[in-house]
Amino acid sequence: MFMRWFHELGSPPYFYRFAGRLIPWLGGLCLVLLVTGLYLGLIVAPSDYQQGESYRIIYIHVPSAWMSLFIYVVMAACGAIALIWRMKLAEVVAISSAPVGASFTFLALVTGSLWGKPMWGTWWVWDARLTSELLLLFLYLGVIALYSAIEDKRQAARAASILAIVGVVNIPLIHYSVEWWNTLHQGPTVTKFDAPSIDVRMLVPLLIMALAFKLFYIVNMLMRARCELLSRERNSRWVAELAEADHG
Amino acid sequence: MTPRRKKRLYLVLIILAGIGTATGLALTAFDENLMFFYSPTEVRAGKAPTDHPFRLGGLVTEGSVERQADGLTVRFELTDTQEAVTVQYTGILPDLFREGQGIVSKGRLGADGVFVADEVLAKHDENYMPPEVADALKTAHEQGVQGTQAKTAVQ
């Protein structure tokens, strides 16, 4: 039953319709969470004992950084599925994830830099955490560039998938960089085995924002995947029927 | 799984294992260069370079910060609770600079053992809490310390 549904989901017309129905619901939920998270984080949560109000940038910075890693893993996993099973939909999901992941990486780097100037006293340092996160941005950009450089989209997806899989070694490096080496960037607050070292009134908005960002990624990726499917399958019957139904 | 898919799966796994091993070896080889800073213990043990600038990280020792007459030069001690190194710095300190705070400074080690810094960065820790909680923790800690002292006095 589940496997049948999974196979159905792999067919482009079915996925196109399914994603189309899903987007408004997830988008609405994302908007609600985003507004709630921002309100709780920027207005309700107390200020920090050392950083005062400046710490509130974590409500953008931390979810972005988490998403930059999460999306890369999704992209690489879809890339592996695309390489092994030659599944078209996996190629489309992998390649539709790349721009969203690149944007979140960029956002994490910029917000971190803005916070770093007043708090650390510098915009940028070449410590292990910051450098590996910058490398992640270049990996995303590399995947996007490689995919758009090759004319045949199925071959392009295969090449981009290999790059994505090779780059996946960077993910544990980013996460553990603050533990393996001395870095200027602080250690993990929430994603560790101990209890989070953050007050619960500050933690709740952070988790809400993380969920909102995750939904934003899913919605944005589904939209991109639908466009990518239409453009790839523009000569197929289901797209022609869709266009006709639209005009008729 | 068809044999062709199996072959491709193994190929992907081999790529991952190969890249992982290569990265692991490279990182072990460059371990020292990846350290953003040296600790006072490493400096005292002579592990830090003497011929070029390096970074020194540690906590600012409580009560060690002295401002010089020119108002810009500061001398303080950095410690990792084992060893301590005196640091001299002229310039503007970051917001988070205070006694007990983690600091990373860049400069050279002088012949007299004083570290002359040309950059001081504050290292933030991973704790986030509202001021009243921090105050409560501090009071509780002080009371705890007083309690132990009182107990010792009684004994």
Short mmCIF file of N, CA and C in Angstrom, two decimals, chain A residues 95-239:
data_model
loop_
_atom_site.label_atom_id
_atom_site.label_comp_id
_atom_site.label_asym_id
_atom_site.label_seq_id
_atom_site.Cartn_x
_atom_site.Cartn_y
_atom_site.Cartn_z
N ILE A 95 17.79 19.03 -7.44
CA ILE A 95 18.20 20.25 -8.10
C ILE A 95 17.33 21.43 -7.66
N SER A 96 16.07 21.15 -7.25
CA SER A 96 15.22 22.23 -6.77
C SER A 96 15.59 22.65 -5.35
N SER A 97 16.32 21.78 -4.64
CA SER A 97 16.72 22.11 -3.28
C SER A 97 17.91 23.06 -3.26
N ALA A 98 18.76 22.96 -4.30
CA ALA A 98 20.03 23.69 -4.27
C ALA A 98 19.88 25.21 -4.07
N PRO A 99 19.01 25.91 -4.84
CA PRO A 99 18.94 27.36 -4.63
C PRO A 99 18.44 27.74 -3.24
N VAL A 100 17.49 26.95 -2.69
CA VAL A 100 16.98 27.25 -1.35
C VAL A 100 18.10 27.08 -0.33
N GLY A 101 18.84 25.98 -0.46
CA GLY A 101 19.95 25.72 0.46
C GLY A 101 21.01 26.80 0.36
N ALA A 102 21.33 27.21 -0.86
CA ALA A 102 22.34 28.27 -1.04
C ALA A 102 21.88 29.56 -0.37
N SER A 103 20.58 29.88 -0.50
CA SER A 103 20.07 31.11 0.12
C SER A 103 20.17 31.06 1.64
N PHE A 104 19.82 29.89 2.21
CA PHE A 104 19.89 29.78 3.67
C PHE A 104 21.34 29.87 4.15
N THR A 105 22.27 29.27 3.38
CA THR A 105 23.68 29.35 3.75
C THR A 105 24.14 30.80 3.74
N PHE A 106 23.75 31.50 2.68
CA PHE A 106 24.13 32.91 2.55
C PHE A 106 23.57 33.72 3.72
N LEU A 107 22.30 33.45 4.05
CA LEU A 107 21.65 34.15 5.16
C LEU A 107 22.37 33.88 6.47
N ALA A 108 22.75 32.62 6.69
CA ALA A 108 23.46 32.27 7.93
C ALA A 108 24.80 33.01 8.00
N LEU A 109 25.51 33.08 6.87
CA LEU A 109 26.81 33.76 6.86
C LEU A 109 26.65 35.25 7.11
N VAL A 110 25.66 35.87 6.46
CA VAL A 110 25.48 37.32 6.59
C VAL A 110 25.02 37.70 8.00
N THR A 111 24.02 36.97 8.54
CA THR A 111 23.54 37.31 9.87
C THR A 111 24.62 37.05 10.92
N GLY A 112 25.41 36.00 10.72
CA GLY A 112 26.49 35.71 11.65
C GLY A 112 27.53 36.83 11.64
N SER A 113 27.81 37.32 10.44
CA SER A 113 28.78 38.39 10.29
C SER A 113 28.29 39.68 10.97
N LEU A 114 27.01 39.97 10.76
CA LEU A 114 26.43 41.18 11.36
C LEU A 114 26.48 41.11 12.89
N TRP A 115 26.28 39.91 13.42
CA TRP A 115 26.32 39.72 14.88
C TRP A 115 27.76 39.72 15.37
N GLY A 116 28.66 39.17 14.55
CA GLY A 116 30.05 39.04 14.94
C GLY A 116 30.73 40.38 15.17
N LYS A 117 30.38 41.38 14.37
CA LYS A 117 31.06 42.68 14.50
C LYS A 117 30.90 43.27 15.91
N PRO A 118 29.68 43.48 16.42
CA PRO A 118 29.59 44.02 17.78
C PRO A 118 30.01 43.04 18.87
N MET A 119 29.76 41.74 18.70
CA MET A 119 29.98 40.80 19.80
C MET A 119 31.42 40.32 19.86
N TRP A 120 31.94 39.81 18.74
CA TRP A 120 33.31 39.31 18.74
C TRP A 120 34.31 40.45 18.55
N GLY A 121 33.85 41.47 17.77
CA GLY A 121 34.76 42.54 17.40
C GLY A 121 35.30 42.39 15.99
N THR A 122 34.71 41.48 15.19
CA THR A 122 35.17 41.32 13.81
C THR A 122 34.02 40.80 12.95
N TRP A 123 34.05 41.19 11.65
CA TRP A 123 33.02 40.68 10.73
C TRP A 123 33.28 39.22 10.38
N TRP A 124 34.55 38.88 10.29
CA TRP A 124 34.89 37.56 9.74
C TRP A 124 36.21 37.08 10.31
N VAL A 125 36.30 35.80 10.64
CA VAL A 125 37.59 35.19 10.96
C VAL A 125 37.63 33.86 10.22
N TRP A 126 38.83 33.40 9.92
CA TRP A 126 38.97 32.11 9.21
C TRP A 126 39.08 30.99 10.22
N ASP A 127 38.08 30.82 11.06
CA ASP A 127 38.12 29.66 11.96
C ASP A 127 37.40 28.50 11.28
N ALA A 128 37.48 27.30 11.88
CA ALA A 128 37.02 26.09 11.19
C ALA A 128 35.52 26.16 10.87
N ARG A 129 34.70 26.72 11.80
CA ARG A 129 33.27 26.75 11.57
C ARG A 129 32.91 27.67 10.42
N LEU A 130 33.44 28.89 10.45
CA LEU A 130 33.07 29.86 9.42
C LEU A 130 33.58 29.43 8.05
N THR A 131 34.81 28.90 8.03
CA THR A 131 35.39 28.50 6.75
C THR A 131 34.62 27.34 6.12
N SER A 132 34.24 26.35 6.97
CA SER A 132 33.53 25.20 6.40
C SER A 132 32.13 25.59 5.93
N GLU A 133 31.52 26.58 6.61
CA GLU A 133 30.19 27.04 6.17
C GLU A 133 30.31 27.78 4.84
N LEU A 134 31.39 28.55 4.67
CA LEU A 134 31.61 29.24 3.40
C LEU A 134 31.83 28.23 2.28
N LEU A 135 32.56 27.14 2.60
CA LEU A 135 32.77 26.08 1.63
C LEU A 135 31.43 25.48 1.21
N LEU A 136 30.50 25.37 2.15
CA LEU A 136 29.17 24.83 1.85
C LEU A 136 28.46 25.70 0.82
N LEU A 137 28.60 27.03 0.97
CA LEU A 137 27.98 27.94 0.00
C LEU A 137 28.55 27.67 -1.39
N PHE A 138 29.88 27.50 -1.47
CA PHE A 138 30.50 27.25 -2.77
C PHE A 138 30.07 25.91 -3.34
N LEU A 139 29.85 24.91 -2.47
CA LEU A 139 29.37 23.61 -2.95
C LEU A 139 27.99 23.76 -3.58
N TYR A 140 27.11 24.48 -2.89
CA TYR A 140 25.76 24.72 -3.45
C TYR A 140 25.87 25.41 -4.80
N LEU A 141 26.69 26.49 -4.85
CA LEU A 141 26.82 27.24 -6.09
C LEU A 141 27.40 26.35 -7.19
N GLY A 142 28.34 25.46 -6.81
CA GLY A 142 28.93 24.54 -7.77
C GLY A 142 27.88 23.60 -8.35
N VAL A 143 27.01 23.07 -7.48
CA VAL A 143 25.95 22.16 -7.94
C VAL A 143 25.03 22.89 -8.92
N ILE A 144 24.65 24.13 -8.57
CA ILE A 144 23.75 24.89 -9.43
C ILE A 144 24.43 25.16 -10.79
N ALA A 145 25.70 25.60 -10.72
CA ALA A 145 26.42 25.96 -11.95
C ALA A 145 26.59 24.74 -12.85
N LEU A 146 26.97 23.61 -12.23
CA LEU A 146 27.20 22.39 -13.02
C LEU A 146 25.91 21.96 -13.71
N TYR A 147 24.81 22.03 -12.97
CA TYR A 147 23.53 21.60 -13.54
C TYR A 147 23.14 22.48 -14.71
N SER A 148 23.36 23.79 -14.58
CA SER A 148 22.91 24.66 -15.66
C SER A 148 23.90 24.71 -16.82
N ALA A 149 25.12 24.18 -16.60
CA ALA A 149 26.12 24.24 -17.67
C ALA A 149 25.92 23.13 -18.70
N ILE A 150 25.23 22.05 -18.32
CA ILE A 150 25.09 20.90 -19.24
C ILE A 150 23.69 20.94 -19.86
N GLU A 151 23.67 20.79 -21.20
CA GLU A 151 22.42 20.95 -21.95
C GLU A 151 21.41 19.85 -21.61
N ASP A 152 21.86 18.58 -21.70
CA ASP A 152 20.97 17.45 -21.44
C ASP A 152 20.71 17.35 -19.94
N LYS A 153 19.46 17.59 -19.53
CA LYS A 153 19.17 17.74 -18.11
C LYS A 153 19.35 16.47 -17.30
N ARG A 154 19.17 15.30 -17.97
CA ARG A 154 19.37 14.06 -17.21
C ARG A 154 20.85 13.84 -16.91
N GLN A 155 21.69 14.16 -17.90
CA GLN A 155 23.15 14.06 -17.66
C GLN A 155 23.59 15.12 -16.66
N ALA A 156 23.02 16.31 -16.80
CA ALA A 156 23.37 17.41 -15.90
C ALA A 156 23.07 17.02 -14.46
N ALA A 157 21.90 16.39 -14.24
CA ALA A 157 21.51 16.00 -12.90
C ALA A 157 22.47 14.96 -12.34
N ARG A 158 22.94 14.05 -13.22
CA ARG A 158 23.87 13.02 -12.75
C ARG A 158 25.19 13.67 -12.30
N ALA A 159 25.69 14.60 -13.11
CA ALA A 159 26.95 15.27 -12.76
C ALA A 159 26.79 16.05 -11.46
N ALA A 160 25.68 16.79 -11.34
CA ALA A 160 25.45 17.60 -10.13
C ALA A 160 25.31 16.69 -8.91
N SER A 161 24.68 15.51 -9.10
CA SER A 161 24.50 14.58 -7.99
C SER A 161 25.84 14.09 -7.46
N ILE A 162 26.77 13.81 -8.38
CA ILE A 162 28.09 13.33 -7.93
C ILE A 162 28.78 14.41 -7.10
N LEU A 163 28.69 15.66 -7.57
CA LEU A 163 29.30 16.76 -6.81
C LEU A 163 28.65 16.88 -5.43
N ALA A 164 27.31 16.76 -5.40
CA ALA A 164 26.59 16.87 -4.13
C ALA A 164 27.03 15.77 -3.17
N ILE A 165 27.21 14.55 -3.68
CA ILE A 165 27.60 13.42 -2.82
C ILE A 165 29.02 13.61 -2.31
N VAL A 166 29.91 14.08 -3.18
CA VAL A 166 31.29 14.32 -2.75
C VAL A 166 31.33 15.37 -1.64
N GLY A 167 30.49 16.39 -1.77
CA GLY A 167 30.51 17.49 -0.80
C GLY A 167 29.92 17.14 0.54
N VAL A 168 29.26 15.98 0.63
CA VAL A 168 28.56 15.65 1.87
C VAL A 168 29.54 15.45 3.04
N VAL A 169 30.82 15.19 2.76
CA VAL A 169 31.80 15.06 3.85
C VAL A 169 31.93 16.36 4.64
N ASN A 170 31.56 17.47 3.99
CA ASN A 170 31.68 18.76 4.66
C ASN A 170 30.65 18.92 5.80
N ILE A 171 29.55 18.15 5.72
CA ILE A 171 28.46 18.35 6.68
C ILE A 171 28.87 18.00 8.13
N PRO A 172 29.42 16.79 8.38
CA PRO A 172 29.89 16.54 9.75
C PRO A 172 31.00 17.51 10.16
N LEU A 173 31.81 17.93 9.20
CA LEU A 173 32.89 18.89 9.53
C LEU A 173 32.30 20.17 10.08
N ILE A 174 31.24 20.68 9.42
CA ILE A 174 30.63 21.93 9.89
C ILE A 174 30.08 21.71 11.30
N HIS A 175 29.34 20.60 11.47
CA HIS A 175 28.69 20.39 12.76
C HIS A 175 29.70 20.22 13.89
N TYR A 176 30.75 19.43 13.66
CA TYR A 176 31.68 19.12 14.74
C TYR A 176 32.88 20.05 14.81
N SER A 177 32.98 21.00 13.83
CA SER A 177 34.16 21.88 13.81
C SER A 177 34.37 22.57 15.15
N VAL A 178 33.27 22.97 15.81
CA VAL A 178 33.41 23.71 17.06
C VAL A 178 33.84 22.81 18.22
N GLU A 179 33.73 21.48 18.02
CA GLU A 179 34.15 20.58 19.09
C GLU A 179 35.54 20.02 18.83
N TRP A 180 35.86 19.78 17.55
CA TRP A 180 37.15 19.16 17.23
C TRP A 180 38.30 20.15 17.33
N TRP A 181 38.05 21.41 16.98
CA TRP A 181 39.12 22.39 16.98
C TRP A 181 38.74 23.59 17.84
N ASN A 182 39.75 24.38 18.23
CA ASN A 182 39.46 25.65 18.88
C ASN A 182 38.92 26.59 17.82
N THR A 183 37.73 27.13 18.05
CA THR A 183 37.18 28.08 17.08
C THR A 183 36.72 29.31 17.83
N LEU A 184 36.52 30.39 17.08
CA LEU A 184 35.95 31.58 17.71
C LEU A 184 34.45 31.39 17.90
N HIS A 185 33.84 30.65 16.95
CA HIS A 185 32.41 30.37 17.04
C HIS A 185 32.15 29.50 18.26
N GLN A 186 31.07 29.80 19.01
CA GLN A 186 30.77 29.03 20.22
C GLN A 186 30.29 27.62 19.89
N GLY A 187 30.31 26.76 20.88
CA GLY A 187 29.86 25.38 20.73
C GLY A 187 28.34 25.30 20.60
N PRO A 188 27.82 24.06 20.37
CA PRO A 188 26.38 23.91 20.19
C PRO A 188 25.59 24.22 21.47
N THR A 189 24.43 24.90 21.31
CA THR A 189 23.56 25.23 22.44
C THR A 189 22.43 24.23 22.53
N VAL A 190 21.83 23.91 21.39
CA VAL A 190 20.63 23.08 21.38
C VAL A 190 20.92 21.67 20.88
N THR A 191 21.70 21.56 19.79
CA THR A 191 21.92 20.26 19.16
C THR A 191 23.07 19.51 19.82
N LYS A 192 22.87 19.15 21.09
CA LYS A 192 23.85 18.33 21.79
C LYS A 192 23.10 17.37 22.71
N PHE A 193 23.83 16.43 23.32
CA PHE A 193 23.14 15.39 24.08
C PHE A 193 22.65 15.89 25.44
N ASP A 194 23.35 16.90 26.02
CA ASP A 194 22.87 17.47 27.29
C ASP A 194 21.61 18.28 27.07
N ALA A 195 21.04 18.78 28.16
CA ALA A 195 19.91 19.69 28.03
C ALA A 195 20.42 20.97 27.35
N PRO A 196 19.57 21.61 26.53
CA PRO A 196 20.00 22.84 25.87
C PRO A 196 20.38 23.91 26.88
N SER A 197 21.50 24.63 26.63
CA SER A 197 21.91 25.67 27.57
C SER A 197 21.31 27.01 27.16
N ILE A 198 20.00 27.01 27.02
CA ILE A 198 19.29 28.24 26.67
C ILE A 198 17.99 28.24 27.47
N ASP A 199 17.60 29.41 27.93
CA ASP A 199 16.37 29.54 28.71
C ASP A 199 15.18 29.10 27.86
N VAL A 200 14.21 28.43 28.49
CA VAL A 200 13.11 27.81 27.72
C VAL A 200 12.27 28.87 26.99
N ARG A 201 12.18 30.09 27.57
CA ARG A 201 11.40 31.14 26.90
C ARG A 201 12.10 31.63 25.63
N MET A 202 13.42 31.42 25.56
CA MET A 202 14.15 31.77 24.35
C MET A 202 14.16 30.60 23.38
N LEU A 203 14.11 29.38 23.94
CA LEU A 203 14.22 28.18 23.11
C LEU A 203 12.96 27.95 22.28
N VAL A 204 11.78 28.17 22.89
CA VAL A 204 10.53 27.85 22.20
C VAL A 204 10.40 28.64 20.89
N PRO A 205 10.59 29.99 20.90
CA PRO A 205 10.52 30.70 19.62
C PRO A 205 11.55 30.20 18.60
N LEU A 206 12.72 29.79 19.10
CA LEU A 206 13.76 29.30 18.19
C LEU A 206 13.29 28.04 17.48
N LEU A 207 12.65 27.14 18.23
CA LEU A 207 12.19 25.89 17.63
C LEU A 207 11.03 26.16 16.67
N ILE A 208 10.16 27.13 17.03
CA ILE A 208 9.06 27.48 16.13
C ILE A 208 9.63 28.03 14.81
N MET A 209 10.64 28.90 14.93
CA MET A 209 11.26 29.45 13.73
C MET A 209 11.91 28.35 12.90
N ALA A 210 12.53 27.38 13.58
CA ALA A 210 13.18 26.29 12.85
C ALA A 210 12.14 25.51 12.04
N LEU A 211 10.98 25.27 12.66
CA LEU A 211 9.91 24.54 11.97
C LEU A 211 9.39 25.37 10.79
N ALA A 212 9.23 26.68 11.02
CA ALA A 212 8.74 27.57 9.96
C ALA A 212 9.72 27.56 8.77
N PHE A 213 11.01 27.61 9.06
CA PHE A 213 12.01 27.60 7.98
C PHE A 213 11.97 26.28 7.22
N LYS A 214 11.75 25.19 7.98
CA LYS A 214 11.69 23.88 7.33
C LYS A 214 10.50 23.83 6.36
N LEU A 215 9.35 24.35 6.82
CA LEU A 215 8.17 24.37 5.95
C LEU A 215 8.41 25.28 4.75
N PHE A 216 9.09 26.40 4.99
CA PHE A 216 9.39 27.32 3.89
C PHE A 216 10.20 26.60 2.82
N TYR A 217 11.17 25.82 3.29
CA TYR A 217 12.00 25.06 2.34
C TYR A 217 11.14 24.09 1.54
N ILE A 218 10.26 23.33 2.24
CA ILE A 218 9.45 22.33 1.55
C ILE A 218 8.56 23.01 0.50
N VAL A 219 7.90 24.10 0.90
CA VAL A 219 6.99 24.79 -0.03
C VAL A 219 7.77 25.31 -1.23
N ASN A 220 8.89 25.99 -0.96
CA ASN A 220 9.68 26.58 -2.03
C ASN A 220 10.23 25.50 -2.96
N MET A 221 10.70 24.39 -2.36
CA MET A 221 11.26 23.31 -3.16
C MET A 221 10.18 22.67 -4.03
N LEU A 222 8.96 22.48 -3.46
CA LEU A 222 7.88 21.88 -4.25
C LEU A 222 7.52 22.77 -5.43
N MET A 223 7.47 24.11 -5.18
CA MET A 223 7.15 25.03 -6.28
C MET A 223 8.18 24.92 -7.39
N ARG A 224 9.47 24.93 -6.98
CA ARG A 224 10.54 24.83 -7.97
C ARG A 224 10.48 23.50 -8.70
N ALA A 225 10.18 22.42 -7.94
CA ALA A 225 10.13 21.09 -8.55
C ALA A 225 9.02 21.01 -9.60
N ARG A 226 7.87 21.66 -9.31
CA ARG A 226 6.76 21.65 -10.28
C ARG A 226 7.19 22.34 -11.56
N CYS A 227 7.84 23.51 -11.44
CA CYS A 227 8.29 24.23 -12.63
C CYS A 227 9.29 23.40 -13.42
N GLU A 228 10.24 22.78 -12.67
CA GLU A 228 11.28 21.98 -13.31
C GLU A 228 10.65 20.80 -14.07
N LEU A 229 9.65 20.18 -13.44
CA LEU A 229 8.97 19.05 -14.09
C LEU A 229 8.30 19.50 -15.38
N LEU A 230 7.58 20.64 -15.32
CA LEU A 230 6.89 21.13 -16.51
C LEU A 230 7.88 21.39 -17.64
N SER A 231 9.02 22.00 -17.28
CA SER A 231 9.97 22.36 -18.33
C SER A 231 10.65 21.12 -18.90
N ARG A 232 10.91 20.11 -18.04
CA ARG A 232 11.55 18.90 -18.54
C ARG A 232 10.61 18.05 -19.38
N GLU A 233 9.33 18.04 -19.00
CA GLU A 233 8.37 17.14 -19.65
C GLU A 233 7.48 17.90 -20.62
N ARG A 234 7.99 19.02 -21.12
CA ARG A 234 7.11 19.89 -21.93
C ARG A 234 6.60 19.19 -23.18
N ASN A 235 7.29 18.12 -23.64
CA ASN A 235 6.84 17.43 -24.85
C ASN A 235 5.96 16.22 -24.54
N SER A 236 5.65 16.00 -23.26
CA SER A 236 4.88 14.80 -22.92
C SER A 236 3.38 15.08 -22.98
N ARG A 237 2.59 13.99 -22.96
CA ARG A 237 1.14 14.13 -23.12
C ARG A 237 0.51 14.85 -21.95
N TRP A 238 0.97 14.48 -20.69
CA TRP A 238 0.27 15.04 -19.51
C TRP A 238 0.42 16.56 -19.44
N VAL A 239 1.58 17.08 -19.88
CA VAL A 239 1.76 18.53 -19.86
C VAL A 239 0.87 19.18 -20.91
#
